[in-house]
Amino acid sequence: MGQISGQTIAFHHYDTVIVGSGAAGLNCAVHLYEFMSYKGVKNPQERIVIVTAGLGLGASRMSGSDKQTYYKIGTSPDVPDSAEEFARTLTAAGCCHGDLAFAEAVGSLREFYHLVQVGVPFPTDSMGSFIGYKTDNDPGEAGSDPSRLRLSAHAEGLRRAFERATSAGPKTSKFMTECLQRQLERYGVEIYDNQEVCHLLTVGSAPLLAYARKQGGKRIAGVVTIDKKVLNESNYAINVFLGANIVFAAGGPGELYKASVYPKGQVGIHGLAFKAGLIGENLTESQFGLASIKFRWNVSGTYMQAIPRIFSTDATGKNEREFLTNFFPSMGKLATNIFLKGYQWPFDPQRIENFQSSLIDILVFNETQKGRHVFLDFSHNPTGNNSMEDFDINALEPEAYEYLKKAGALQETPIERLFAMNPLAIEIYKENGIDLYSEPLEIALCAQHNNGGFAVDKWWQSNIPRTFIIGEMAATHGVRRPGGAALNAGQVGGLRAAEYIVNFYDYSSEGKPDYSDKEAEITQQLSQFVSRLESYKRSAGLVPEEVIEEIQSRMTTSAAHIRELNDAGKALQEAVGLYEDIQKNGFKLQGRNGIIRAIQAEHLSLTSVAYLKAIVELLKLSSGSRGSHLVLSEDEGLTIDDWRLPIENRKSQIENHKSKITNRKSQIAVDRGQIHPDIINKATGKALRFKPENKELRDSVLQIEYDEATPDLFRCRTIQVRPMPADRKAFELAWQDYREGKIYMSYRI
Ligand SMILES: Cc1cc2nc3c(=O)[nH]c(=O)nc-3n(C[C@H](O)[C@H](O)[C@H](O)COP(=O)(O)OP(=O)(O)OC[C@H]3O[C@@H](n4cnc5c(N)ncnc54)[C@H](O)[C@@H]3O)c2cc1C
């Protein structure tokens, strides 16, 4: 305990402090305990702590889909897979470091079986084989473009059969957290719950040369939290957790967006991490897709494979419309694309043209932009109109029909088909007060995951020595990732960080960090922190909830799945203005938790500046549409006004439309793609048109770093992606490296 600026502050000392109790953080703690035990460290449980805003919060604990996917190396009994092949899939769409992808591949089965051992109920057959299926952006995915995936000839031959995806049901990641938590309880590792991380304590100064990183330079010495349960008007309930090693596993910044399927309250700590000097990568690569909004849940997989009717109403729930029918040439095509949304779940600009499944995402978005509400109706099949026949399961394209036939799901109605394929998918909504048998399910196009985050090396160590980043906070994915790869990356990252911490860094005999020579720095920061909290008590100032609302609206409008340089530039200036306003005017607090919301609003505001700055810089590089966002073009390109097909003479219109596309392909090297005349570019007032991907950028990664001296508060640079390691040593040499600890000689980011 210590008294600083009138506040009683509790100090806690550990070897390793982990922030976040999602699947990544809990798993890292389990591994730390296990590695320490193997090394003979006494009472490892006393050296590790998890600090979390909520054990019951976060994406792992609260999110899922019809069968939430875990992506690992294939375990099919008759189809071989390899780490190289797996890593090639992870890096296929570019902007992904080869060493990270390779480590995720190599560690994949070890971590999967680790989860099996702690009790996650991944299904097996009677011989014990773990059963798999294909997922989005998976080479086994039907319709995936092999040239994009750069598979070897061997893999190409097998591309339908890796079966890398598996699932323990809608709540896979929840089960993971529950099982890992139980393991930690058995080990006796302490979890401090209800701790909102509000400040990161830094000591020393940057920059640091890679070879000297172990000795000194800038360090993150600990985290400052407010205990949300104890906090009151006079007592800020401040805890300081000091650690020799810090592991950040605080998840993605879900609260950045208005349209979001992240669980409510998933703020993350990106703004704090940037301020502490951590470098971001690939922030531009978020993933967006269709999700239910009353209860936040992804409507991927069997929800769409059951082929529900999709309709919209006005704001009052009246004026029902089958808004998709005018955009597809036939019910067979429309229904097949609804089906395909199941495993082509994320919005993908490369799947809009020629009546592909992401046309549905954009049309849903367009409808909601008009103030209308969009629903999935599982009690009825899709309905036609004057020119489009009603649903007929026999008219589905072979891929969809064969899948449903094999799955025993050729029943009359979508709810019957869903029940046949996945009754748990119905159950999860029932648990949350929604009866899919009788109630249409409201959906929207939502932010779901950030492939980017903070830069890490092949041991998941950040640019600041002894600070590690794992889970969704780590920038380990590229432009595109197979569904389920996030959970695999989170587990492998925790394993790698734990192994490095235990085997590379020294232990003090008490298992506590020694910051005695940094006391003055720490005290000064804490007293500044308390003063900041005091300043929030002003009667004038900004209202935290309104600030968060402003950030979310701006991010969903200008930094989500549709982007344009001028608009993003304007949004960036507004975001910087808001952050400066907060610094100048502070907050006006409401209620007991007002101070927490104020802190969140402040660092979320800096996070939004970082994301917008990265987006602007990437757009300036003419990145084009990629991953899960499309980039608007103002130039003349191919005009596809006829995405809405005239009702009469539909077939010949399609042929005209197709030949128009073919004839003009040569003219559209740079710009192409208008989605629909109703979808307007705000800047030009004209129909929205989008740019193709600039594939030259696939070998680079955009980094971003906080710099308060620059007008936009951040500076960016691009770096080359690190290659996949190709050296394979003979056993004796590799063994020697291992014995001598040479495998832990890391290098800079
Ligand atoms: C709807 C949905 C479906 C998904 N489906 C899949 C899927 O099928 N397959 C897949 O691989 N991935 C999926 N994902 C992504 C995946 O669930 C997440 O990326 C993953 O669970 C993140 O785990 P994590 O441990 O990094 O973070 P989280 O599980 O988000 O945990 C973050 C932790 O940090 C804590 N925390 C946050 N902010 C603070 C703070 N300020 N102070 C203190 N603590 C804090 C939280 O309380 C929480 O304990 C899905 C995501 C969503 C939203």
GROMACS .gro file of C-alpha atoms in nm, residues 308-466:
model
  159
  308PRO     CA    1  -3.400  -1.832  -4.456
  309ARG     CA    2  -3.616  -1.571  -4.621
  310ILE     CA    3  -3.450  -1.228  -4.600
  311PHE     CA    4  -3.676  -0.923  -4.592
  312SER     CA    5  -3.683  -0.564  -4.472
  313THR     CA    6  -3.938  -0.336  -4.307
  314ASP     CA    7  -3.959   0.035  -4.246
  315ALA     CA    8  -3.868   0.179  -3.907
  316THR     CA    9  -4.215   0.106  -3.771
  317GLY     CA   10  -4.201  -0.261  -3.873
  318LYS     CA   11  -4.439  -0.210  -4.167
  319ASN     CA   12  -4.402  -0.216  -4.543
  320GLU     CA   13  -4.227  -0.554  -4.575
  321ARG     CA   14  -4.005  -0.588  -4.881
  322GLU     CA   15  -3.818  -0.878  -5.044
  323PHE     CA   16  -3.537  -0.639  -5.130
  324LEU     CA   17  -3.296  -0.899  -5.271
  325THR     CA   18  -3.514  -1.028  -5.551
  326ASN     CA   19  -3.443  -0.747  -5.797
  327PHE     CA   20  -3.071  -0.802  -5.784
  328PHE     CA   21  -3.045  -1.169  -5.871
  329PRO     CA   22  -3.136  -1.330  -6.202
  330SER     CA   23  -3.326  -1.623  -6.056
  331MET     CA   24  -3.444  -1.766  -5.727
  332GLY     CA   25  -3.195  -2.051  -5.774
  333LYS     CA   26  -2.908  -1.802  -5.786
  334LEU     CA   27  -3.040  -1.595  -5.496
  335ALA     CA   28  -3.105  -1.896  -5.273
  336THR     CA   29  -2.768  -2.050  -5.359
  337ASN     CA   30  -2.594  -1.728  -5.257
  338ILE     CA   31  -2.783  -1.712  -4.929
  339PHE     CA   32  -2.659  -2.067  -4.871
  340LEU     CA   33  -2.302  -1.973  -4.965
  341LYS     CA   34  -2.300  -1.686  -4.713
  342GLY     CA   35  -2.272  -1.966  -4.460
  343TYR     CA   36  -1.909  -2.040  -4.535
  344GLN     CA   37  -1.835  -1.723  -4.728
  345TRP     CA   38  -1.935  -1.530  -4.420
  346PRO     CA   39  -1.712  -1.221  -4.403
  347PHE     CA   40  -1.796  -0.937  -4.638
  348ASP     CA   41  -1.556  -0.970  -4.930
  349PRO     CA   42  -1.537  -0.707  -5.206
  350GLN     CA   43  -1.405  -0.972  -5.441
  351ARG     CA   44  -1.732  -1.158  -5.408
  352ILE     CA   45  -1.972  -0.887  -5.522
  353GLU     CA   46  -1.958  -0.895  -5.900
  354ASN     CA   47  -2.141  -1.156  -6.103
  355PHE     CA   48  -2.405  -1.221  -5.839
  356GLN     CA   49  -2.182  -1.359  -5.569
  357SER     CA   50  -2.256  -1.393  -5.202
  358SER     CA   51  -2.114  -1.060  -5.078
  359LEU     CA   52  -2.367  -0.878  -5.294
  360ILE     CA   53  -2.607  -0.980  -5.017
  361ASP     CA   54  -2.396  -0.804  -4.750
  362ILE     CA   55  -2.388  -0.484  -4.946
  363LEU     CA   56  -2.761  -0.494  -5.018
  364VAL     CA   57  -2.837  -0.554  -4.649
  365PHE     CA   58  -2.615  -0.257  -4.566
  366ASN     CA   59  -2.782  -0.045  -4.829
  367GLU     CA   60  -3.122  -0.126  -4.688
  368THR     CA   61  -3.019  -0.032  -4.333
  369GLN     CA   62  -2.866   0.291  -4.464
  370LYS     CA   63  -3.216   0.386  -4.577
  371GLY     CA   64  -3.336   0.351  -4.219
  372ARG     CA   65  -3.498   0.014  -4.286
  373HIS     CA   66  -3.461  -0.297  -4.073
  374VAL     CA   67  -3.349  -0.629  -4.220
  375PHE     CA   68  -3.455  -0.971  -4.087
  376LEU     CA   69  -3.392  -1.341  -4.137
  377ASP     CA   70  -3.718  -1.532  -4.131
  378PHE     CA   71  -3.664  -1.901  -4.058
  379SER     CA   72  -4.030  -1.991  -4.077
  380HIS     CA   73  -4.055  -1.916  -4.449
  381ASN     CA   74  -3.854  -1.990  -4.759
  382PRO     CA   75  -3.735  -1.696  -4.974
  383THR     CA   76  -4.023  -1.549  -5.168
  384GLY     CA   77  -4.013  -1.444  -5.532
  385ASN     CA   78  -4.193  -1.159  -5.701
  386ASN     CA   79  -4.361  -1.089  -6.036
  387SER     CA   80  -4.056  -1.193  -6.229
  388MET     CA   81  -3.892  -1.433  -5.990
  389GLU     CA   82  -4.026  -1.774  -5.908
  390ASP     CA   83  -4.073  -1.881  -5.545
  391PHE     CA   84  -3.816  -2.094  -5.366
  392ASP     CA   85  -3.771  -2.447  -5.493
  393ILE     CA   86  -3.502  -2.654  -5.326
  394ASN     CA   87  -3.449  -2.850  -5.647
  395ALA     CA   88  -3.351  -2.530  -5.827
  396LEU     CA   89  -3.049  -2.475  -5.605
  397GLU     CA   90  -2.709  -2.492  -5.773
  398PRO     CA   91  -2.536  -2.830  -5.725
  399GLU     CA   92  -2.294  -2.711  -5.455
  400ALA     CA   93  -2.577  -2.603  -5.225
  401TYR     CA   94  -2.814  -2.885  -5.313
  402GLU     CA   95  -2.553  -3.159  -5.266
  403TYR     CA   96  -2.440  -3.013  -4.933
  404LEU     CA   97  -2.794  -3.002  -4.796
  405LYS     CA   98  -2.865  -3.349  -4.928
  406LYS     CA   99  -2.556  -3.492  -4.760
  407ALA     CA  100  -2.639  -3.306  -4.439
  408GLY     CA  101  -2.991  -3.457  -4.443
  409ALA     CA  102  -3.138  -3.107  -4.470
  410LEU     CA  103  -3.382  -3.105  -4.759
  411GLN     CA  104  -3.684  -3.030  -4.540
  412GLU     CA  105  -3.969  -2.794  -4.633
  413THR     CA  106  -3.880  -2.487  -4.425
  414PRO     CA  107  -3.557  -2.313  -4.318
  415ILE     CA  108  -3.621  -2.380  -3.948
  416GLU     CA  109  -3.661  -2.752  -4.017
  417ARG     CA  110  -3.341  -2.753  -4.219
  418LEU     CA  111  -3.160  -2.561  -3.946
  419PHE     CA  112  -3.287  -2.802  -3.683
  420ALA     CA  113  -3.172  -3.097  -3.894
  421MET     CA  114  -2.822  -2.954  -3.935
  422ASN     CA  115  -2.767  -2.783  -3.603
  423PRO     CA  116  -3.031  -2.776  -3.327
  424LEU     CA  117  -2.786  -2.597  -3.095
  425ALA     CA  118  -2.797  -2.299  -3.331
  426ILE     CA  119  -3.168  -2.261  -3.247
  427GLU     CA  120  -3.106  -2.325  -2.879
  428ILE     CA  121  -2.856  -2.043  -2.836
  429TYR     CA  122  -3.116  -1.788  -2.949
  430LYS     CA  123  -3.377  -1.944  -2.723
  431GLU     CA  124  -3.138  -1.904  -2.429
  432ASN     CA  125  -3.126  -1.539  -2.518
  433GLY     CA  126  -3.501  -1.485  -2.548
  434ILE     CA  127  -3.543  -1.523  -2.925
  435ASP     CA  128  -3.759  -1.798  -3.070
  436LEU     CA  129  -3.645  -1.859  -3.427
  437TYR     CA  130  -3.961  -2.066  -3.490
  438SER     CA  131  -4.180  -1.761  -3.456
  439GLU     CA  132  -3.968  -1.446  -3.447
  440PRO     CA  133  -3.777  -1.291  -3.740
  441LEU     CA  134  -3.417  -1.220  -3.649
  442GLU     CA  135  -3.293  -0.867  -3.707
  443ILE     CA  136  -2.949  -0.850  -3.871
  444ALA     CA  137  -2.696  -0.589  -3.986
  445LEU     CA  138  -2.349  -0.577  -4.136
  446CYS     CA  139  -2.126  -0.557  -3.829
  447ALA     CA  140  -1.760  -0.525  -3.728
  448GLN     CA  141  -1.646  -0.861  -3.591
  449HIS     CA  142  -1.270  -0.895  -3.570
  450ASN     CA  143  -0.948  -0.703  -3.624
  451ASN     CA  144  -0.686  -0.897  -3.814
  452GLY     CA  145  -0.435  -0.629  -3.717
  453GLY     CA  146  -0.327  -0.511  -3.376
  454PHE     CA  147   0.016  -0.474  -3.221
  455ALA     CA  148   0.338  -0.591  -3.384
  456VAL     CA  149   0.501  -0.902  -3.243
  457ASP     CA  150   0.804  -1.111  -3.328
  458LYS     CA  151   0.803  -1.487  -3.366
  459TRP     CA  152   0.783  -1.527  -2.985
  460TRP     CA  153   0.492  -1.281  -2.967
  461GLN     CA  154   0.718  -1.024  -2.803
  462SER     CA  155   0.636  -0.663  -2.889
  463ASN     CA  156   0.876  -0.384  -2.979
  464ILE     CA  157   0.914  -0.321  -2.604
  465PRO     CA  158   1.121  -0.596  -2.440
  466ARG     CA  159   0.944  -0.818  -2.191
   0.00000   0.00000   0.00000
